[in-house]
XYZ file of C-alpha atoms in Angstrom:
66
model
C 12.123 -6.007 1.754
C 9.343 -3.235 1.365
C 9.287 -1.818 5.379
C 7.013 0.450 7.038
C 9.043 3.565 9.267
C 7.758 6.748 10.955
C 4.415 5.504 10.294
C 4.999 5.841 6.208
C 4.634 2.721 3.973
C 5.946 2.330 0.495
C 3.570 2.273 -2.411
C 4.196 0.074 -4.919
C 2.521 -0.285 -8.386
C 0.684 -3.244 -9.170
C 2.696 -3.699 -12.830
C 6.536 -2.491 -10.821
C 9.123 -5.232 -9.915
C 10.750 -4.709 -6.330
C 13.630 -7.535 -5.803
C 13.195 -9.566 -2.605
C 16.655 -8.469 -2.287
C 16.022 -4.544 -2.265
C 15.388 -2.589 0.700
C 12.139 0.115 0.308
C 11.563 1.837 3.052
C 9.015 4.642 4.697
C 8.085 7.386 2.345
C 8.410 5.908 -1.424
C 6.049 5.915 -4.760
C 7.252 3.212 -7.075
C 5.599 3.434 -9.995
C 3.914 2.105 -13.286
C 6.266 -0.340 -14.689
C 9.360 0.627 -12.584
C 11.751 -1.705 -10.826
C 14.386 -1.696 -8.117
C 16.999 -4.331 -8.602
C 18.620 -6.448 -6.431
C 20.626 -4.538 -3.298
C 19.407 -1.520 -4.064
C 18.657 0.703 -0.824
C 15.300 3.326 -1.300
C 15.136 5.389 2.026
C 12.032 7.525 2.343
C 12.721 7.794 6.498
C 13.413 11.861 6.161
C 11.715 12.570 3.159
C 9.513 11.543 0.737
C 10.710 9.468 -2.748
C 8.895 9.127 -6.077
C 10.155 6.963 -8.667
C 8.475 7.366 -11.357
C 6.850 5.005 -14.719
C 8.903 2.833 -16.298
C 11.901 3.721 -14.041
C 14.984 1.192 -13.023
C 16.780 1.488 -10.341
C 19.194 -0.914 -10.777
C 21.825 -3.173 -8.511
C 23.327 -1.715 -5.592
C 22.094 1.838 -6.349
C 20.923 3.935 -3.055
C 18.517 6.802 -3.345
C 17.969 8.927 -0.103
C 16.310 12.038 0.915
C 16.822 13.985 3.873
């Protein structure tokens, strides 16, 4: 689920893979090539995320900034 909050919406690569089953939300960069696995949680609501080219974030990882 890619999910607008705070009035930030994830930005997602045209070439990255984002499981139906992962939860982006607010603030977050995926980019080039990158993909975020099933149940994995990104949280951009406090702060701002940037996953960068070619980058996996794999199952049931969580990556949060405050």
């Amino acid at each position: 689920m890619i999910k607008s909050v705070n009035g930030k919406t994830p930005r997602v690569a045209g070439s990255a893979f984002v499981s139906e089953r992962a939860y982006v939300v607010g603030d977050v960069e995926i980019g080039e090539d990158a993909s975020v696995w099933p149940g994995a949680v990104i949280r951009g609501d406090f702060g701002s995320i940037k996953i960068g080219r070619a980058t996996a974030v794999e199952d049931n990882c969580v990556v949060h900034s405050g």
